[in-house]
Amino acid sequence: MESDSDSDGSHISATPPRQLSSSPPRPPPPPPLEVSNKSRVRIKPSKSKPSPSGSSKVPSKPDRIQETPLSLPTDLPFQIRRPSGPASVSSSIETLPSGFFSSSYSASFAKIRRPLVNFEPSGIETALTSAASDSRTESADARKRGKARLPNLIGASAPMPVVKPRPCSGGDGNFVKLNLSGKRRKFLNKKGKFGGKRYKRGKFKSQQEKEGEEKDIGELKQRGGCKIREIDCAVVEEAVAAALDEPSEENLVEILKLVYGYDSFRDGQVDAIKMVLAGKSGVVVLPTGAGKSLCYQLPALILPGITLVVSPLVALMIDQLRQLPYVIRGGLLSSTQTPEEASESLMQLRQGGIKVLFVSPERFLNEDFVSTISSLSAISLVVIDEAHCISEWSHNFRPSFMRLRASLLRKTLNVRAVLAMTATATTTTLDAIMSALDIPSTNLIQKAQLRDNFHLSVSMVRNRMKDLLILIKSPPFAEVQSMIIYCKFQYETDQISRYLNDNNILAKSYHSGITAKERSYVQDLFNSNKIRVVVATVAFGMGLDKSDVGAVIHYSLPESLEEYVQEIGRAGRDGRLSYCHLFYDDETFFKLRSLMYSEGVDEYAVNKFLHEVFPADKSSCGKICSLIKESASRRFDMKEEVMLTLLTRLELGHVQYLQLLPQINATCTLAFHKTTPPLLAQKVSAIAVILKRSENKHGQYIFDIPTVANDMGVTAVELTNQLYDLKLMGEITYEMKDLAYCYRIIEVPTDLLSLSEDITQWLSEVENCKVRKMDAMFSAVYFALNLCDTMQGCSGTNHTPCVQRKILDYFSGVDNTDFCKKIGQSSPFLRADIKVFLQSNSQARFTPRAVARVMHGIASPAYPSTAWSKTHFWGRYTRIDFKIVMEAAKEELKKIVGKDIL
Ligand SMILES: Nc1ncnc2c1ncn2[C@@H]1O[C@H](COP(=O)(O)OP(=O)(O)OP(=O)(O)O)[C@@H](O)[C@H]1O
């Protein structure tokens, strides 16, 4: 594996300082924060019993806001003083030019008679998405506005229109794909016919159109403050043809200049592009903000077929779509679209109207989509963005990413090359990615996973709110225009943003609990510098490419070094020095470490789960089954994501036991309106089966969709389509509820016991891995606060060299978790407390894990915090290792039940 000079923390000061010219005032060089001796972290098992904390995710009693008047600190964990002189600088980081151009044409939207019912799980993707509702309205708007469509630039011989310029990243770029500007689209559709001619701006426009456009550009200028330039499409076309013929660096740079306005490639880009153009699959590991998108955008422009980009978040897809260069037609398919919109996108895809399609991994559950994609002979490239999501050993595993395996992509979809991209992957994660995608180790392009323009600092907190305000009001943070504060809990983001506003700092909170529209609004305010601070949970940031974010503050410890690197990666994307400070406190660390155990499952629960997934009836092969998410989650005391992980493993493990289908609403309540039920049953077979299989309550028929579908021998989606037709005819109305996982049984396992043992073992390894990540994060901070005096280059609160070293070691596989041995291994009161707890709740049935969760203050579906945080044992033992507590609970339960407990 290659490494890069970044890995040597000693030259961190070689970063050029932020310039004052075109941006808001810039802070002076490295912050002279100092950690006093008082701040040293001391981890020791608690002597007295801690008071019960709140719930696991959102503690019932949030931290009190300290409204103490602000004065310059004398007794704080860190001291702030002005720098004595400028930082040493060099030009080792290139200055980033302005870049992308907006698009203004779009493909047609054909009308369809009926939407294909097109269920897709939304999961995390939806929860963390912003601006999704916008794309929906825009799509509808586009339908009203005409059908003219440009032919595929490369696939067809039609020339490209001379496009109007757009501001660089940070603006709302690719209008067409988002249908943000209908006027412009209409206009440029006309222009598309003028092959190769240089288009003079404004020549063919009505006054109204001109005004509309100018308004758009005006707004964008304001947002991004970017330069505007034109692209001569005929020239680009020539350059593309030349690069297709001979993909030399010279030819590629020519396109780079023409399309992006950049003079040269950044480290790793040209290698990645050449690899893909040669039809080879590969993995690209480049730091945040290093320009990974360009590694697929440029090949997408050159290669003749379609490029599919798989992204974990809708918000990310929308951002990437906006950032596509003007000359590449993009589209997206996401769970937030209506079935009509999804069908339209598929139709455009079939007709060659889309060159780059962004999709969620869940889309690959949709048979309609898979068959459309496999019927397209020309998929040149599949890009897997945030590819670490494929691996269960990453910080952000997404079960649906498991589906993206070489077998599906190459064999079923007939894809030529696969490009996996990430900024944060350990060696174990990389191995998992390469093995899933069948990528040889020679095709790994890896640079250091950290940019060297971060000034990293850490401090121990005593009063976080007050310390935060002092930090923001002191140099260098006081002079940073745009900053992000990351918190763990949603309630913290709201509290802090209120607190900052009360102290004259314009801030907004951002988390997945607010609507997509609000999230989009906050992001827009931030991008246009109308607010200074976004206080966010992990939901904010992935894909955010605001170049002048000058600081990132971690109000709470991140859960892993990967998360930390991703989040600080939002800062300094313009290459200038940026400041990243992390507040540490023991209490938060112990609380977060407990949360790492919130998804674990015991063998007992896995076994119960498998018995429900596979009906005892051996003839169930081929049957469609469903598992209602909410009730099953409570029954098995398993989070919904964990159930999905198990189902996905049953589909994609060594043996394929089932085939996961799109999620459905499993319970249907139906009423008849025109024809009487018996008469309609004579004409429509579905109704005959429904009458047989339903329960009649006050004239309404309630039935289970999969049961009726099985009886009819159709899929759940086909049945729903039939019902939809009957509804259109006015025959029936119906309501669907109970969102459920849906699957077809392929093979019933013969030995459920050993299968559950196997799966539990795997889950336990995944859990251990999460805890190790948390511990590695803690260790880096602990080291910085307590032991880094000896580390060359660290001084005061400048912990850059040692934190940087820890991060790079971690990504290259060095175990950093030594200090966490300090987590409590025993307590004299533990067994006695568990005994009292069990006696006082003798009516409830517990597993050792359930008891340990209560003692650690972790809510679970069967033991919600609303009910269980009332016990005074709730969260009492967060400082004692979870496994020790679980073991003690097992012993106590054994005594009560009198037999061995799993
Ligand atoms: N060769 C280049 N020269 C100058 N700027 C570039 C170059 N390549 C990309 N950029 C710019 O760098 C910025 C970051 O690019 P991009 O968003 O692709 O980063 P990334 O690696 O995907 O980051 P992240 O992982 O954080 O999402 C963009 O504004 C892009 O225009």
mmCIF file with all atom_site columns, N, CA and C and ligand atoms in Angstrom, residues 94-97 99-100 169 256 260 262-266 269 286-294 316 320 323 385-386 421-423 451 542-545 566 569-570 573, ligand 1:
data_model
loop_
_atom_site.group_PDB
_atom_site.id
_atom_site.type_symbol
_atom_site.label_atom_id
_atom_site.label_alt_id
_atom_site.label_comp_id
_atom_site.label_asym_id
_atom_site.label_entity_id
_atom_site.label_seq_id
_atom_site.pdbx_PDB_ins_code
_atom_site.Cartn_x
_atom_site.Cartn_y
_atom_site.Cartn_z
_atom_site.occupancy
_atom_site.B_iso_or_equiv
_atom_site.pdbx_formal_charge
_atom_site.auth_seq_id
_atom_site.auth_comp_id
_atom_site.auth_asym_id
_atom_site.auth_atom_id
_atom_site.pdbx_PDB_model_num
ATOM   1   N N   . GLU A 1 94  ? -2.141  22.865 -2.490  1.00 0.00 ? 94  GLU A N   1
ATOM   2   C CA  . GLU A 1 94  ? -2.499  23.693 -3.636  1.00 0.00 ? 94  GLU A CA  1
ATOM   3   C C   . GLU A 1 94  ? -3.734  24.523 -3.329  1.00 0.00 ? 94  GLU A C   1
ATOM   4   N N   . THR A 1 95  ? -3.783  25.685 -3.916  1.00 0.00 ? 95  THR A N   1
ATOM   5   C CA  . THR A 1 95  ? -4.980  26.512 -3.757  1.00 0.00 ? 95  THR A CA  1
ATOM   6   C C   . THR A 1 95  ? -6.003  26.011 -4.742  1.00 0.00 ? 95  THR A C   1
ATOM   7   N N   . LEU A 1 96  ? -7.232  25.853 -4.276  1.00 0.00 ? 96  LEU A N   1
ATOM   8   C CA  . LEU A 1 96  ? -8.235  25.242 -5.138  1.00 0.00 ? 96  LEU A CA  1
ATOM   9   C C   . LEU A 1 96  ? -8.944  26.289 -5.976  1.00 0.00 ? 96  LEU A C   1
ATOM   10  N N   . PRO A 1 97  ? -8.964  26.085 -7.252  1.00 0.00 ? 97  PRO A N   1
ATOM   11  C CA  . PRO A 1 97  ? -9.685  27.032 -8.099  1.00 0.00 ? 97  PRO A CA  1
ATOM   12  C C   . PRO A 1 97  ? -11.190 26.819 -8.013  1.00 0.00 ? 97  PRO A C   1
ATOM   13  N N   . GLY A 1 99  ? -14.879 25.987 -9.581  1.00 0.00 ? 99  GLY A N   1
ATOM   14  C CA  . GLY A 1 99  ? -15.012 24.832 -10.421 1.00 0.00 ? 99  GLY A CA  1
ATOM   15  C C   . GLY A 1 99  ? -16.210 24.536 -11.242 1.00 0.00 ? 99  GLY A C   1
ATOM   16  N N   . PHE A 1 100 ? -17.214 24.007 -10.674 1.00 0.00 ? 100 PHE A N   1
ATOM   17  C CA  . PHE A 1 100 ? -18.217 23.352 -11.493 1.00 0.00 ? 100 PHE A CA  1
ATOM   18  C C   . PHE A 1 100 ? -19.157 24.314 -12.199 1.00 0.00 ? 100 PHE A C   1
ATOM   19  N N   . SER A 1 169 ? -18.407 24.354 -6.817  1.00 0.00 ? 169 SER A N   1
ATOM   20  C CA  . SER A 1 169 ? -19.090 23.580 -5.797  1.00 0.00 ? 169 SER A CA  1
ATOM   21  C C   . SER A 1 169 ? -19.560 24.481 -4.677  1.00 0.00 ? 169 SER A C   1
ATOM   22  N N   . LEU A 1 256 ? -10.023 18.033 -18.102 1.00 0.00 ? 256 LEU A N   1
ATOM   23  C CA  . LEU A 1 256 ? -10.080 18.632 -16.765 1.00 0.00 ? 256 LEU A CA  1
ATOM   24  C C   . LEU A 1 256 ? -10.140 20.167 -16.865 1.00 0.00 ? 256 LEU A C   1
ATOM   25  N N   . TYR A 1 260 ? -13.748 21.448 -15.944 1.00 0.00 ? 260 TYR A N   1
ATOM   26  C CA  . TYR A 1 260 ? -13.714 21.863 -14.538 1.00 0.00 ? 260 TYR A CA  1
ATOM   27  C C   . TYR A 1 260 ? -12.949 23.160 -14.307 1.00 0.00 ? 260 TYR A C   1
ATOM   28  N N   . TYR A 1 262 ? -9.756  23.212 -13.882 1.00 0.00 ? 262 TYR A N   1
ATOM   29  C CA  . TYR A 1 262 ? -8.585  22.919 -13.052 1.00 0.00 ? 262 TYR A CA  1
ATOM   30  C C   . TYR A 1 262 ? -7.372  22.656 -13.941 1.00 0.00 ? 262 TYR A C   1
ATOM   31  N N   . ASP A 1 263 ? -6.211  23.020 -13.432 1.00 0.00 ? 263 ASP A N   1
ATOM   32  C CA  . ASP A 1 263 ? -5.005  22.870 -14.251 1.00 0.00 ? 263 ASP A CA  1
ATOM   33  C C   . ASP A 1 263 ? -4.386  21.493 -14.152 1.00 0.00 ? 263 ASP A C   1
ATOM   34  N N   . SER A 1 264 ? -4.528  20.878 -12.992 1.00 0.00 ? 264 SER A N   1
ATOM   35  C CA  . SER A 1 264 ? -3.865  19.578 -12.849 1.00 0.00 ? 264 SER A CA  1
ATOM   36  C C   . SER A 1 264 ? -4.679  18.668 -11.949 1.00 0.00 ? 264 SER A C   1
ATOM   37  N N   . PHE A 1 265 ? -4.348  17.387 -12.021 1.00 0.00 ? 265 PHE A N   1
ATOM   38  C CA  . PHE A 1 265 ? -5.012  16.411 -11.169 1.00 0.00 ? 265 PHE A CA  1
ATOM   39  C C   . PHE A 1 265 ? -4.387  16.435 -9.794  1.00 0.00 ? 265 PHE A C   1
ATOM   40  N N   . ARG A 1 266 ? -5.183  16.041 -8.843  1.00 0.00 ? 266 ARG A N   1
ATOM   41  C CA  . ARG A 1 266 ? -4.637  15.872 -7.504  1.00 0.00 ? 266 ARG A CA  1
ATOM   42  C C   . ARG A 1 266 ? -4.125  14.447 -7.360  1.00 0.00 ? 266 ARG A C   1
ATOM   43  N N   . GLN A 1 269 ? -5.843  10.934 -8.438  1.00 0.00 ? 269 GLN A N   1
ATOM   44  C CA  . GLN A 1 269 ? -6.974  11.041 -9.368  1.00 0.00 ? 269 GLN A CA  1
ATOM   45  C C   . GLN A 1 269 ? -6.684  10.419 -10.728 1.00 0.00 ? 269 GLN A C   1
ATOM   46  N N   . LEU A 1 286 ? -8.888  7.963  -0.700  1.00 0.00 ? 286 LEU A N   1
ATOM   47  C CA  . LEU A 1 286 ? -8.300  9.306  -0.673  1.00 0.00 ? 286 LEU A CA  1
ATOM   48  C C   . LEU A 1 286 ? -8.924  10.085 0.466   1.00 0.00 ? 286 LEU A C   1
ATOM   49  N N   . PRO A 1 287 ? -8.202  11.047 1.025   1.00 0.00 ? 287 PRO A N   1
ATOM   50  C CA  . PRO A 1 287 ? -8.768  11.787 2.162   1.00 0.00 ? 287 PRO A CA  1
ATOM   51  C C   . PRO A 1 287 ? -10.046 12.549 1.810   1.00 0.00 ? 287 PRO A C   1
ATOM   52  N N   . THR A 1 288 ? -10.761 12.956 2.826   1.00 0.00 ? 288 THR A N   1
ATOM   53  C CA  . THR A 1 288 ? -11.954 13.776 2.607   1.00 0.00 ? 288 THR A CA  1
ATOM   54  C C   . THR A 1 288 ? -11.542 15.049 1.863   1.00 0.00 ? 288 THR A C   1
ATOM   55  N N   . GLY A 1 289 ? -12.358 15.410 0.901   1.00 0.00 ? 289 GLY A N   1
ATOM   56  C CA  . GLY A 1 289 ? -12.091 16.648 0.169   1.00 0.00 ? 289 GLY A CA  1
ATOM   57  C C   . GLY A 1 289 ? -10.966 16.543 -0.842  1.00 0.00 ? 289 GLY A C   1
ATOM   58  N N   . ALA A 1 290 ? -10.473 15.321 -1.073  1.00 0.00 ? 290 ALA A N   1
ATOM   59  C CA  . ALA A 1 290 ? -9.335  15.167 -1.991  1.00 0.00 ? 290 ALA A CA  1
ATOM   60  C C   . ALA A 1 290 ? -9.781  15.146 -3.443  1.00 0.00 ? 290 ALA A C   1
ATOM   61  N N   . GLY A 1 291 ? -11.083 15.022 -3.665  1.00 0.00 ? 291 GLY A N   1
ATOM   62  C CA  . GLY A 1 291 ? -11.588 15.032 -5.040  1.00 0.00 ? 291 GLY A CA  1
ATOM   63  C C   . GLY A 1 291 ? -11.895 13.645 -5.580  1.00 0.00 ? 291 GLY A C   1
ATOM   64  N N   . LYS A 1 292 ? -12.516 12.823 -4.753  1.00 0.00 ? 292 LYS A N   1
ATOM   65  C CA  . LYS A 1 292 ? -12.845 11.468 -5.219  1.00 0.00 ? 292 LYS A CA  1
ATOM   66  C C   . LYS A 1 292 ? -13.919 11.499 -6.316  1.00 0.00 ? 292 LYS A C   1
ATOM   67  N N   . SER A 1 293 ? -14.846 12.455 -6.201  1.00 0.00 ? 293 SER A N   1
ATOM   68  C CA  . SER A 1 293 ? -15.938 12.495 -7.187  1.00 0.00 ? 293 SER A CA  1
ATOM   69  C C   . SER A 1 293 ? -15.406 12.584 -8.616  1.00 0.00 ? 293 SER A C   1
ATOM   70  N N   . LEU A 1 294 ? -14.331 13.356 -8.760  1.00 0.00 ? 294 LEU A N   1
ATOM   71  C CA  . LEU A 1 294 ? -13.789 13.526 -10.099 1.00 0.00 ? 294 LEU A CA  1
ATOM   72  C C   . LEU A 1 294 ? -13.299 12.199 -10.700 1.00 0.00 ? 294 LEU A C   1
ATOM   73  N N   . LEU A 1 316 ? -26.799 12.876 0.147   1.00 0.00 ? 316 LEU A N   1
ATOM   74  C CA  . LEU A 1 316 ? -25.508 12.783 -0.535  1.00 0.00 ? 316 LEU A CA  1
ATOM   75  C C   . LEU A 1 316 ? -25.719 12.707 -2.049  1.00 0.00 ? 316 LEU A C   1
ATOM   76  N N   . GLN A 1 320 ? -24.362 15.304 -4.782  1.00 0.00 ? 320 GLN A N   1
ATOM   77  C CA  . GLN A 1 320 ? -23.475 14.887 -5.871  1.00 0.00 ? 320 GLN A CA  1
ATOM   78  C C   . GLN A 1 320 ? -24.072 15.212 -7.236  1.00 0.00 ? 320 GLN A C   1
ATOM   79  N N   . GLN A 1 323 ? -23.477 18.661 -7.979  1.00 0.00 ? 323 GLN A N   1
ATOM   80  C CA  . GLN A 1 323 ? -22.082 18.978 -8.276  1.00 0.00 ? 323 GLN A CA  1
ATOM   81  C C   . GLN A 1 323 ? -21.590 18.372 -9.582  1.00 0.00 ? 323 GLN A C   1
ATOM   82  N N   . ASP A 1 385 ? -19.902 4.612  -3.653  1.00 0.00 ? 385 ASP A N   1
ATOM   83  C CA  . ASP A 1 385 ? -19.403 5.726  -2.840  1.00 0.00 ? 385 ASP A CA  1
ATOM   84  C C   . ASP A 1 385 ? -19.521 5.315  -1.377  1.00 0.00 ? 385 ASP A C   1
ATOM   85  N N   . GLU A 1 386 ? -18.631 5.826  -0.553  1.00 0.00 ? 386 GLU A N   1
ATOM   86  C CA  . GLU A 1 386 ? -18.585 5.445  0.864   1.00 0.00 ? 386 GLU A CA  1
ATOM   87  C C   . GLU A 1 386 ? -18.568 3.909  0.956   1.00 0.00 ? 386 GLU A C   1
ATOM   88  N N   . MET A 1 421 ? -15.054 3.703  -3.535  1.00 0.00 ? 421 MET A N   1
ATOM   89  C CA  . MET A 1 421 ? -14.339 4.884  -3.040  1.00 0.00 ? 421 MET A CA  1
ATOM   90  C C   . MET A 1 421 ? -14.654 5.116  -1.563  1.00 0.00 ? 421 MET A C   1
ATOM   91  N N   . THR A 1 422 ? -13.647 5.467  -0.823  1.00 0.00 ? 422 THR A N   1
ATOM   92  C CA  . THR A 1 422 ? -13.850 5.811  0.582   1.00 0.00 ? 422 THR A CA  1
ATOM   93  C C   . THR A 1 422 ? -12.700 6.683  1.077   1.00 0.00 ? 422 THR A C   1
ATOM   94  N N   . ALA A 1 423 ? -12.973 7.397  2.160   1.00 0.00 ? 423 ALA A N   1
ATOM   95  C CA  . ALA A 1 423 ? -11.896 8.166  2.790   1.00 0.00 ? 423 ALA A CA  1
ATOM   96  C C   . ALA A 1 423 ? -11.498 7.492  4.085   1.00 0.00 ? 423 ALA A C   1
ATOM   97  N N   . ARG A 1 451 ? -5.856  14.778 5.519   1.00 0.00 ? 451 ARG A N   1
ATOM   98  C CA  . ARG A 1 451 ? -5.172  15.931 4.923   1.00 0.00 ? 451 ARG A CA  1
ATOM   99  C C   . ARG A 1 451 ? -4.235  16.543 5.968   1.00 0.00 ? 451 ARG A C   1
ATOM   100 N N   . MET A 1 542 ? -21.758 14.435 5.518   1.00 0.00 ? 542 MET A N   1
ATOM   101 C CA  . MET A 1 542 ? -21.243 13.543 4.486   1.00 0.00 ? 542 MET A CA  1
ATOM   102 C C   . MET A 1 542 ? -21.529 14.162 3.117   1.00 0.00 ? 542 MET A C   1
ATOM   103 N N   . GLY A 1 543 ? -20.509 14.395 2.365   1.00 0.00 ? 543 GLY A N   1
ATOM   104 C CA  . GLY A 1 543 ? -20.695 14.968 1.033   1.00 0.00 ? 543 GLY A CA  1
ATOM   105 C C   . GLY A 1 543 ? -20.748 16.482 1.029   1.00 0.00 ? 543 GLY A C   1
ATOM   106 N N   . LEU A 1 544 ? -20.812 17.106 2.199   1.00 0.00 ? 544 LEU A N   1
ATOM   107 C CA  . LEU A 1 544 ? -20.860 18.576 2.246   1.00 0.00 ? 544 LEU A CA  1
ATOM   108 C C   . LEU A 1 544 ? -19.545 19.119 1.708   1.00 0.00 ? 544 LEU A C   1
ATOM   109 N N   . ASP A 1 545 ? -19.642 19.953 0.699   1.00 0.00 ? 545 ASP A N   1
ATOM   110 C CA  . ASP A 1 545 ? -18.423 20.463 0.078   1.00 0.00 ? 545 ASP A CA  1
ATOM   111 C C   . ASP A 1 545 ? -18.407 21.985 0.115   1.00 0.00 ? 545 ASP A C   1
ATOM   112 N N   . GLN A 1 566 ? -14.056 11.730 9.194   1.00 0.00 ? 566 GLN A N   1
ATOM   113 C CA  . GLN A 1 566 ? -15.116 12.181 8.278   1.00 0.00 ? 566 GLN A CA  1
ATOM   114 C C   . GLN A 1 566 ? -15.579 13.586 8.671   1.00 0.00 ? 566 GLN A C   1
ATOM   115 N N   . GLY A 1 569 ? -13.194 16.333 8.316   1.00 0.00 ? 569 GLY A N   1
ATOM   116 C CA  . GLY A 1 569 ? -12.981 16.450 6.867   1.00 0.00 ? 569 GLY A CA  1
ATOM   117 C C   . GLY A 1 569 ? -13.888 17.473 6.200   1.00 0.00 ? 569 GLY A C   1
ATOM   118 N N   . ARG A 1 570 ? -14.871 17.992 6.925   1.00 0.00 ? 570 ARG A N   1
ATOM   119 C CA  . ARG A 1 570 ? -15.715 19.056 6.354   1.00 0.00 ? 570 ARG A CA  1
ATOM   120 C C   . ARG A 1 570 ? -14.969 20.377 6.390   1.00 0.00 ? 570 ARG A C   1
ATOM   121 N N   . ARG A 1 573 ? -11.539 22.506 3.237   1.00 0.00 ? 573 ARG A N   1
ATOM   122 C CA  . ARG A 1 573 ? -11.575 21.900 1.901   1.00 0.00 ? 573 ARG A CA  1
ATOM   123 C C   . ARG A 1 573 ? -11.008 22.844 0.849   1.00 0.00 ? 573 ARG A C   1
HETATM 124 N N1  . LIG B 2 .   ? -7.866  18.313 -9.554  1.00 0.00 ? 1   LIG B N1  1
HETATM 125 C C1  . LIG B 2 .   ? -8.520  19.183 -8.799  1.00 0.00 ? 1   LIG B C1  1
HETATM 126 N N2  . LIG B 2 .   ? -8.067  20.427 -8.677  1.00 0.00 ? 1   LIG B N2  1
HETATM 127 C C2  . LIG B 2 .   ? -8.698  21.329 -7.902  1.00 0.00 ? 1   LIG B C2  1
HETATM 128 N N3  . LIG B 2 .   ? -9.825  21.066 -7.219  1.00 0.00 ? 1   LIG B N3  1
HETATM 129 C C3  . LIG B 2 .   ? -10.324 19.849 -7.311  1.00 0.00 ? 1   LIG B C3  1
HETATM 130 C C4  . LIG B 2 .   ? -9.703  18.831 -8.087  1.00 0.00 ? 1   LIG B C4  1
HETATM 131 N N4  . LIG B 2 .   ? -10.438 17.712 -7.969  1.00 0.00 ? 1   LIG B N4  1
HETATM 132 C C5  . LIG B 2 .   ? -11.470 18.000 -7.166  1.00 0.00 ? 1   LIG B C5  1
HETATM 133 N N5  . LIG B 2 .   ? -11.408 19.276 -6.755  1.00 0.00 ? 1   LIG B N5  1
HETATM 134 C C6  . LIG B 2 .   ? -12.354 19.959 -5.851  1.00 0.00 ? 1   LIG B C6  1
HETATM 135 O O1  . LIG B 2 .   ? -12.200 19.423 -4.540  1.00 0.00 ? 1   LIG B O1  1
HETATM 136 C C7  . LIG B 2 .   ? -13.427 19.526 -3.837  1.00 0.00 ? 1   LIG B C7  1
HETATM 137 C C8  . LIG B 2 .   ? -13.694 18.241 -3.105  1.00 0.00 ? 1   LIG B C8  1
HETATM 138 O O2  . LIG B 2 .   ? -13.989 17.244 -4.033  1.00 0.00 ? 1   LIG B O2  1
HETATM 139 P P1  . LIG B 2 .   ? -14.945 16.017 -3.671  1.00 0.00 ? 1   LIG B P1  1
HETATM 140 O O3  . LIG B 2 .   ? -16.222 16.523 -3.119  1.00 0.00 ? 1   LIG B O3  1
HETATM 141 O O4  . LIG B 2 .   ? -14.975 15.136 -4.836  1.00 0.00 ? 1   LIG B O4  1
HETATM 142 O O5  . LIG B 2 .   ? -14.108 15.395 -2.498  1.00 0.00 ? 1   LIG B O5  1
HETATM 143 P P2  . LIG B 2 .   ? -14.258 13.962 -1.848  1.00 0.00 ? 1   LIG B P2  1
HETATM 144 O O6  . LIG B 2 .   ? -12.943 13.307 -1.920  1.00 0.00 ? 1   LIG B O6  1
HETATM 145 O O7  . LIG B 2 .   ? -15.419 13.242 -2.435  1.00 0.00 ? 1   LIG B O7  1
HETATM 146 O O8  . LIG B 2 .   ? -14.554 14.376 -0.341  1.00 0.00 ? 1   LIG B O8  1
HETATM 147 P P3  . LIG B 2 .   ? -15.495 13.667 0.754   1.00 0.00 ? 1   LIG B P3  1
HETATM 148 O O9  . LIG B 2 .   ? -14.974 12.281 0.951   1.00 0.00 ? 1   LIG B O9  1
HETATM 149 O O10 . LIG B 2 .   ? -15.275 14.520 1.954   1.00 0.00 ? 1   LIG B O10 1
HETATM 150 O O11 . LIG B 2 .   ? -16.886 13.743 0.244   1.00 0.00 ? 1   LIG B O11 1
HETATM 151 C C9  . LIG B 2 .   ? -14.496 19.859 -4.852  1.00 0.00 ? 1   LIG B C9  1
HETATM 152 O O12 . LIG B 2 .   ? -14.900 21.173 -4.680  1.00 0.00 ? 1   LIG B O12 1
HETATM 153 C C10 . LIG B 2 .   ? -13.801 19.674 -6.174  1.00 0.00 ? 1   LIG B C10 1
HETATM 154 O O13 . LIG B 2 .   ? -14.257 20.554 -7.137  1.00 0.00 ? 1   LIG B O13 1
#
